[in-house]
Amino acid sequence: MVSSFRGLSVPVEADRAALAPFEVLGQRTWQPGSPAGWPDRSTDWDGASALMKRIRWADAVGARLGSRRDALQLAPQLLGANLSTATGEAVMHASSAAQALTLLLASPEFMRR
Amino acid sequence: MKRREFLRRGALLAGGTLLSARVAFAHADPRSSRFVLVMLRGALDGLASVPPLADPDYAGLRRELALHPAGEAAGALPLDGFFGLHPALGFLHDCYGARELVVLHALASPYRERSHFDGQDVLENGTPRPHALQSGWLNRALAAAPARGAREAGVSVGQNVPLVMRGPASVTSWSPSKLVALDDETLARVTELYAGDALLASRLADALAADAIASGEGGEAAVTMPQAAAAGAKGKARYTEVVRAAAAFLRPDEGPKVAVFDTSGWDTHANEGGAQGLLAARLAELDAGLSMLRQELGPVWKDTAVLLLTEFGRTAAINGTRGTDHGTATAAFLLGGAVAGGRVIVDWPGLSRRALYQGRDLAPTLDVRSVLKGILAEHLTVPSRALELEVFPDSAAARALRGLTRT
């Protein structure tokens, strides 16, 4: 997830509010609850509720940054060869720049990145 | 009305005494004028929101989505005999009756392609071309308007400052603290995006089912609650924080006088619905939000003009998925206590095949910049020279539409 912020060029330190979505996701960015770090087993991430939280996070980031980022340009930069036709079209036909970024960040290939 | 008209003419004839006449007789002191811009992102269907009921081609183009004439069951709300208002817009209709709503129709920005991104960019940057400027017309207008005392002349309410409000003038912004509920339309598109991914599709379906149970939707309440009431309640929830914040900024005399906020979910490609359905629910939410705005503004509503704008309209005919695709001209709304309302302002081009733009869209007969120039000049007293040079470059053909407000 931090890598997505890098991809979006968000000055994370400067905008603490941008970190709020991480709290919503149940993970505080730099403070894992265990020395083993954040769990990355798929069961921790792909539960229904966790998925919904990630979609809400994508929505929040889209709303906050979408009008200043071109999701059409970002799509190949963030996903490279993994970018699917379906995601590319969804981004292109989004009804606003904010929604375009949300769809990019909520796409199956971004979820599995 | 007659008297005001007379005074206006008198003031204009008097020329040099225009300013003093305004202060002495006009409805409101321009220094107390408030302006709210509401962006409807996704391209609002103007022919569904303000149906031209008496146009001979309307019913044939809209088929099963055509609204019934005023007076019939689930019929449109009556405006001027030719146009009606979508039945979900009850508050707007009350405003029309109170002469506080101007409906503008067949209007468009200079943009003539069909991309939401570029269309919104043109609508916001105030030039004829997408990405021509990195600032918005509203901000540049604030920079050129006489100072009104407040440190920040405008406020942007929402998750980000939209382009229309960015630029040289100092503006403030306010974001809701909580994540707002996910937009239905965005959720529908995410669902569509997961269609080819069995795991994500089933997880999302589970999550939505759990949400529905948690919020009581889909239970008995949804069955017994009338659709309009349900939409009203939902709209209240969607717009509550934003509307309250905008009103709180605008109410004090010493605060910003201009606010902007976004709405979304107007991109009705499929299952748009008629008197009821997808668009009807969205319009009902918006209507409830505007009603709340009036209530929250309280005593300064009389000084307020609220403009609802969308990037472009939708095709005149419905498509194969009972929706409409990206079009050209559309409708806009100007409401508030400061609005010289109770009118539909339109040079109606008609809906015959020959009259349609490129054979498929409502043709534009009014440039949105004419409307904006009129409001900015008369309501916010932005100097005409600045409007022509800085706020709307290359817009000489779009003459200011005067008399929209009472200030």
XYZ file of C-alpha atoms in Angstrom:
520
model
C 0.000 0.000 0.000
C 2.849 2.364 0.726
C 4.097 1.694 -2.752
C 0.843 3.009 -4.168
C 1.419 6.273 -2.364
C 4.861 6.439 -3.912
C 3.285 5.799 -7.291
C 0.922 8.686 -6.700
C 3.721 10.990 -5.485
C 1.970 11.825 -2.241
C 4.220 13.521 0.291
C 3.201 11.092 3.010
C 5.066 12.855 5.805
C 3.636 16.215 4.843
C 0.037 15.073 4.739
C -0.704 13.047 7.816
C -4.371 12.963 6.879
C -3.429 10.849 3.900
C -2.545 8.111 6.358
C -6.055 7.902 7.752
C -7.073 5.235 5.242
C -4.420 2.942 6.682
C -6.049 3.200 10.084
C -9.358 2.369 8.468
C -7.710 -0.712 7.000
C -6.681 -1.798 10.464
C -2.972 -1.317 9.879
C -1.001 1.606 11.158
C 1.569 2.318 8.541
C 4.875 2.182 10.339
C 3.851 0.321 13.472
C 3.053 -3.335 12.947
C 1.518 -4.931 16.047
C 4.045 -7.776 15.980
C 7.781 -7.961 15.300
C 6.940 -10.256 12.416
C 5.461 -7.267 10.626
C 2.194 -7.156 8.791
C 0.542 -10.455 7.943
C 0.419 -11.058 4.213
C -1.443 -14.347 4.137
C -4.305 -14.102 1.682
C -6.896 -14.974 4.344
C -6.003 -11.801 6.189
C -6.544 -9.699 3.116
C -9.240 -11.263 1.026
C -11.990 -11.496 3.631
C -15.190 -9.755 2.616
C -14.832 -7.014 5.175
C -11.162 -6.414 4.365
C -11.982 -6.182 0.676
C -14.692 -3.628 1.372
C -12.254 -1.600 3.443
C -9.737 -1.622 0.620
C -12.403 -0.457 -1.822
C -13.361 2.340 0.573
C -9.697 3.265 0.841
C -9.440 3.378 -2.954
C -12.537 5.573 -2.972
C -11.054 7.917 -0.368
C -7.760 8.235 -2.223
C -9.632 8.800 -5.486
C -11.740 11.531 -3.911
C -8.719 13.224 -2.377
C -6.227 12.975 -5.220
C -8.194 12.078 -8.332
C -8.638 15.582 -9.661
C -4.873 16.164 -9.491
C -3.732 12.842 -10.958
C -4.294 11.411 -14.395
C -5.367 7.818 -13.754
C -5.134 7.056 -17.474
C -1.421 7.863 -17.395
C -0.869 6.238 -14.020
C -2.445 2.901 -14.970
C 0.452 1.572 -17.067
C 2.988 3.120 -14.666
C 1.508 1.371 -11.635
C 0.523 -1.928 -13.201
C 2.743 -2.339 -16.249
C 2.043 -5.532 -18.118
C -0.503 -6.623 -15.502
C -2.934 -3.913 -16.572
C -5.990 -5.713 -17.945
C -8.175 -4.488 -20.789
C -11.168 -4.408 -18.442
C -9.401 -2.137 -15.952
C -8.042 0.086 -18.713
C -11.538 0.559 -20.119
C -13.121 1.091 -16.712
C -10.581 3.836 -15.994
C -11.071 5.443 -19.390
C -14.867 5.487 -19.077
C -15.041 6.582 -15.450
C -17.447 9.440 -14.826
C -14.858 11.622 -13.091
C -11.119 11.754 -12.540
C -11.733 10.770 -8.909
C -13.695 7.686 -9.896
C -11.034 6.741 -12.443
C -8.344 6.655 -9.753
C -10.647 4.719 -7.409
C -11.269 2.058 -10.058
C -7.544 1.787 -10.775
C -6.703 1.297 -7.084
C -9.613 -1.129 -6.557
C -8.845 -3.183 -9.673
C -8.148 -6.908 -9.224
C -4.596 -6.540 -10.521
C -3.828 -3.685 -8.141
C -5.319 -5.637 -5.227
C -2.942 -8.489 -5.979
C 0.080 -6.367 -6.679
C -41.943 42.186 -10.041
C -43.128 45.008 -12.253
C -41.831 47.511 -9.770
C -38.425 45.863 -9.566
C -38.229 45.692 -13.350
C -39.078 49.389 -13.488
C -36.441 50.236 -10.914
C -33.842 48.206 -12.760
C -34.578 49.982 -16.012
C -34.635 53.299 -14.220
C -31.266 52.607 -12.678
C -29.819 51.583 -16.020
C -31.149 54.705 -17.705
C -29.779 56.861 -14.934
C -26.347 55.488 -15.780
C -24.094 57.248 -13.332
C -26.485 56.703 -10.453
C -26.541 52.940 -10.953
C -24.590 52.200 -7.805
C -26.603 54.386 -5.460
C -29.865 53.116 -6.955
C -28.752 49.583 -6.190
C -27.954 50.311 -2.595
C -31.180 52.179 -2.079
C -33.712 49.932 -3.778
C -32.332 46.572 -4.787
C -33.251 43.355 -3.071
C -29.885 42.837 -1.421
C -26.629 44.627 -0.849
C -24.139 43.017 -3.265
C -21.561 42.950 -0.479
C -23.639 40.349 1.329
C -24.150 38.161 -1.752
C -23.405 34.460 -1.338
C -22.722 32.058 -4.177
C -22.671 28.255 -4.092
C -21.474 26.202 -7.052
C -22.523 22.556 -7.122
C -20.723 20.406 -9.688
C -22.773 17.464 -10.993
C -20.024 15.143 -12.247
C -20.880 12.462 -14.771
C -23.137 14.416 -17.189
C -26.663 15.070 -15.936
C -29.479 14.099 -18.313
C -31.096 17.476 -18.942
C -33.944 15.953 -20.950
C -34.893 13.753 -17.982
C -34.433 16.442 -15.315
C -36.318 19.120 -17.265
C -38.378 17.181 -19.841
C -39.712 19.188 -22.813
C -43.133 17.588 -22.424
C -44.758 19.534 -25.239
C -42.031 18.857 -27.795
C -43.574 16.549 -30.434
C -40.419 14.394 -30.617
C -39.797 13.990 -26.892
C -41.949 10.931 -26.122
C -40.731 9.044 -29.188
C -37.059 9.554 -28.304
C -37.451 8.674 -24.644
C -39.968 5.820 -25.160
C -40.606 3.968 -21.888
C -38.487 6.458 -19.943
C -40.567 9.460 -21.089
C -42.201 11.263 -18.194
C -45.946 11.751 -18.194
C -47.412 15.235 -18.448
C -48.063 17.208 -15.279
C -51.275 16.206 -13.566
C -51.085 12.533 -14.547
C -50.039 9.849 -12.069
C -46.257 10.060 -11.492
C -46.286 12.954 -13.958
C -43.697 15.696 -14.239
C -44.090 18.800 -12.072
C -45.443 21.722 -14.102
C -43.152 24.609 -15.074
C -44.165 26.847 -17.958
C -46.525 24.598 -19.885
C -43.831 23.403 -22.316
C -41.251 22.070 -19.873
C -41.800 20.062 -16.716
C -39.569 19.187 -13.806
C -38.671 15.620 -12.855
C -41.112 14.486 -10.125
C -38.217 13.792 -7.724
C -37.379 17.521 -7.652
C -40.120 18.653 -5.285
C -38.021 21.226 -3.443
C -36.781 22.765 -6.691
C -40.388 22.956 -7.840
C -41.325 24.827 -4.657
C -38.469 27.244 -5.400
C -39.829 27.757 -8.914
C -43.243 28.569 -7.431
C -41.609 31.040 -5.026
C -39.745 32.651 -7.971
C -36.446 31.488 -6.551
C -35.481 29.098 -9.351
C -34.301 29.803 -12.889
C -34.108 26.745 -15.140
C -31.618 27.084 -17.996
C -31.896 24.649 -20.866
C -30.080 23.686 -24.064
C -26.887 25.120 -22.620
C -23.379 23.767 -23.002
C -19.778 24.630 -22.344
C -17.551 25.186 -25.421
C -16.490 21.515 -25.210
C -17.889 19.379 -28.067
C -16.292 15.952 -27.524
C -17.496 13.205 -25.216
C -14.852 12.655 -22.523
C -15.933 13.277 -18.910
C -12.401 14.274 -17.918
C -11.931 16.833 -20.678
C -15.540 18.043 -20.413
C -15.150 18.712 -16.702
C -11.781 20.343 -17.316
C -13.258 22.799 -19.827
C -16.244 23.527 -17.586
C -13.848 24.323 -14.741
C -10.880 26.007 -16.416
C -13.125 28.550 -18.158
C -11.395 28.396 -21.545
C -12.610 26.714 -24.754
C -9.964 23.974 -24.487
C -9.189 21.171 -22.025
C -6.027 21.643 -19.920
C -5.457 25.152 -21.359
C -5.122 26.585 -17.831
C -4.255 25.042 -14.479
C -6.652 27.263 -12.561
C -10.434 27.634 -12.451
C -12.771 30.452 -13.469
C -14.317 30.735 -10.014
C -10.964 31.268 -8.353
C -9.878 33.820 -10.955
C -13.205 35.608 -10.511
C -12.594 35.781 -6.757
C -9.133 37.182 -7.401
C -10.679 39.924 -9.554
C -13.710 40.665 -7.356
C -13.671 43.558 -4.903
C -12.361 42.361 -1.517
C -15.154 41.613 0.920
C -13.146 41.575 4.117
C -12.742 37.850 4.615
C -9.171 36.578 4.464
C -10.319 33.764 2.198
C -12.986 34.671 -0.314
C -14.060 31.107 -1.038
C -14.317 27.674 0.479
C -14.155 24.258 -1.137
C -16.122 21.622 0.742
C -15.198 17.989 0.074
C -12.260 15.656 -0.249
C -10.264 17.916 -2.542
C -10.258 21.386 -4.057
C -11.739 21.043 -7.551
C -9.994 22.758 -10.461
C -12.713 25.425 -10.695
C -11.651 26.709 -7.244
C -7.871 26.497 -7.728
C -5.788 29.508 -8.668
C -4.299 32.794 -7.452
C -7.022 33.721 -4.924
C -6.611 32.389 -1.422
C -9.379 29.909 -0.658
C -9.944 27.617 2.262
C -11.125 24.023 2.212
C -12.881 21.615 4.495
C -13.093 17.815 4.255
C -15.494 15.520 6.060
C -13.632 13.667 8.818
C -15.161 10.287 8.137
C -14.978 8.324 4.931
C -18.316 8.961 3.305
C -20.431 6.078 2.082
C -19.245 4.679 -1.212
C -21.092 6.045 -4.184
C -23.614 3.519 -5.617
C -22.410 4.208 -9.141
C -18.751 3.694 -8.233
C -19.676 0.515 -6.388
C -21.575 -0.737 -9.442
C -18.487 -0.135 -11.576
C -16.212 -1.928 -9.111
C -18.678 -4.836 -9.131
C -18.512 -4.868 -12.920
C -14.718 -4.802 -12.776
C -14.723 -7.890 -10.534
C -17.081 -9.832 -12.812
C -14.181 -11.770 -14.326
C -12.576 -12.517 -10.953
C -14.447 -15.222 -9.059
C -12.767 -14.679 -5.687
C -13.121 -10.896 -5.553
C -16.653 -11.059 -6.998
C -17.854 -13.433 -4.311
C -16.079 -11.528 -1.490
C -17.660 -8.302 -2.676
C -21.108 -9.910 -2.873
C -20.643 -11.151 0.717
C -19.565 -7.705 1.879
C -22.526 -5.995 0.221
C -24.954 -8.490 1.725
C -23.441 -7.880 5.178
C -23.663 -4.102 4.688
C -27.303 -4.374 3.622
C -28.178 -6.329 6.755
C -26.225 -3.926 8.974
C -27.942 -0.868 7.524
C -31.409 -2.431 7.520
C -31.700 -2.192 3.734
C -33.243 -5.206 2.093
C -35.143 -5.994 5.282
C -38.732 -5.165 6.120
C -38.000 -1.460 6.336
C -37.068 -1.329 2.657
C -40.311 -3.016 1.689
C -42.526 -0.713 3.697
C -40.624 2.525 3.116
C -41.788 4.451 0.042
C -39.026 4.974 -2.501
C -39.093 8.738 -2.298
C -38.820 8.705 1.497
C -35.974 6.204 1.325
C -34.126 8.330 -1.230
C -34.766 11.432 0.838
C -33.277 9.794 3.922
C -30.265 8.568 1.962
C -29.724 11.949 0.328
C -29.846 13.546 3.711
C -27.095 11.218 4.832
C -25.003 11.763 1.696
C -25.234 15.534 1.702
C -25.635 16.283 5.413
C -21.996 16.870 6.320
C -21.126 18.747 3.154
C -24.213 20.971 3.177
C -23.887 21.771 6.885
C -20.227 22.686 6.427
C -20.880 24.860 3.365
C -23.669 26.709 5.165
C -21.576 27.154 8.315
C -18.835 28.822 6.253
C -21.265 31.052 4.351
C -23.596 32.185 7.147
C -21.328 34.614 9.044
C -20.976 38.054 7.482
C -17.201 37.999 7.921
C -16.603 34.558 6.358
C -16.095 33.405 2.758
C -18.985 34.283 0.449
C -18.462 31.581 -2.149
C -18.569 27.809 -1.687
C -18.164 24.894 -4.056
C -18.919 21.202 -3.635
C -19.095 18.133 -5.871
C -21.801 15.576 -6.454
C -21.414 12.454 -8.561
C -23.360 9.515 -9.929
C -25.000 11.185 -12.951
C -23.467 8.958 -15.641
C -26.624 6.992 -16.431
C -25.621 4.656 -19.273
C -27.904 1.815 -18.174
C -31.235 1.420 -16.392
C -31.633 5.151 -15.947
C -35.312 4.853 -15.015
C -38.128 7.350 -15.513
C -40.325 8.792 -12.783
C -38.722 6.168 -10.535
C -35.409 4.365 -10.705
C -31.721 5.165 -10.677
C -31.735 8.790 -11.800
C -34.938 9.528 -9.855
C -33.253 8.351 -6.652
C -30.200 10.505 -7.365
C -32.311 13.555 -8.101
C -34.334 12.996 -4.916
C -31.087 12.904 -2.896
C -29.881 16.113 -4.526
C -33.268 17.773 -3.982
C -33.209 16.820 -0.291
C -29.637 18.122 0.000
C -30.601 21.480 -1.521
C -33.615 21.749 0.745
C -31.289 21.213 3.687
C -28.924 23.865 2.313
C -31.744 26.386 2.285
C -32.664 25.477 5.837
C -29.054 25.647 7.039
C -28.376 28.989 5.368
C -31.363 30.418 7.236
C -31.358 34.212 7.153
C -28.704 34.475 4.413
C -30.688 32.350 1.925
C -32.181 35.624 0.684
C -28.666 36.748 -0.342
C -27.741 33.418 -1.917
C -27.582 32.085 -5.466
C -26.847 28.363 -5.935
C -25.772 27.172 -9.391
C -25.920 23.504 -10.429
C -23.689 22.680 -13.396
C -22.739 19.506 -15.251
C -20.058 18.933 -17.919
C -22.396 18.006 -20.800
C -25.734 16.384 -21.505
C -26.815 12.995 -22.742
C -28.127 11.592 -26.007
C -31.674 12.574 -26.913
C -32.735 8.970 -27.574
C -32.398 6.162 -25.044
C -29.873 3.435 -25.824
C -30.082 -0.367 -25.867
C -29.527 -0.625 -22.106
C -32.409 1.700 -21.166
C -30.011 4.528 -20.412
C -28.442 7.431 -22.287
C -24.933 8.064 -23.568
C -22.702 11.136 -23.523
C -24.305 14.069 -25.327
C -23.940 17.810 -25.697
C -26.439 20.397 -24.389
C -28.180 19.938 -21.052
C -30.032 21.813 -18.301
C -28.699 23.848 -15.372
C -30.393 25.267 -12.298
C -29.941 28.572 -10.500
C -31.806 28.818 -7.206
C -31.815 30.891 -4.071
C -33.386 33.914 -2.452
C -31.225 36.232 -4.563
C -32.352 34.664 -7.851
C -34.865 36.411 -10.120
C -36.646 33.120 -10.623
C -39.868 31.488 -11.723
C -38.563 31.322 -15.287
C -37.241 28.837 -17.816
C -34.587 30.576 -19.901
C -34.120 28.804 -23.200
C -33.896 29.221 -26.936
C -35.332 25.766 -27.612
C -33.725 24.131 -30.646
C -36.266 21.285 -30.851
C -35.691 17.546 -30.935
C -36.437 16.710 -34.543
C -33.766 14.657 -36.251
C -32.650 17.709 -38.199
C -32.471 19.850 -35.064
C -30.321 17.413 -33.087
C -26.592 18.121 -32.826
C -24.775 15.498 -34.937
C -28.163 13.839 -35.339
C -28.169 12.600 -31.738
C -27.824 15.294 -29.053
C -29.817 18.262 -27.842
C -28.190 21.173 -29.695
C -26.600 23.931 -27.596
C -28.166 27.397 -27.960
C -26.763 28.975 -24.788
C -23.094 29.167 -23.780
C -22.610 28.370 -20.095
C -20.062 31.203 -19.946
C -22.855 33.705 -20.713
C -24.661 32.498 -17.600
C -21.495 32.578 -15.503
C -20.537 36.054 -16.682
C -24.000 37.356 -15.799
C -23.927 35.878 -12.307
C -20.350 36.909 -11.590
C -20.874 40.454 -12.863
C -24.169 41.167 -11.140
C -24.185 38.932 -8.072
C -20.493 39.031 -7.148
C -19.685 42.386 -8.826
C -16.685 41.044 -10.730
C -15.583 43.767 -13.192
C -16.567 43.033 -16.813
C -13.059 43.646 -18.049
C -11.664 40.959 -15.759
C -14.424 38.561 -16.834
C -13.453 38.971 -20.476
C -9.689 38.931 -20.050
C -8.790 36.731 -17.099
C -11.808 34.738 -16.011
C -13.042 33.558 -19.425
C -10.321 34.035 -22.068
C -11.504 33.777 -25.706
C -15.158 34.165 -24.771
C -16.161 37.371 -26.578
C -18.972 35.569 -28.429
C -20.549 34.566 -25.122
C -22.211 37.806 -24.004
C -23.182 38.077 -20.330
C -26.753 36.973 -19.600
C -28.036 39.722 -17.336
C -30.843 39.852 -14.816
C -30.478 36.365 -13.382
C -30.178 37.648 -9.821
C -31.858 40.409 -7.856
C -28.668 42.010 -6.595
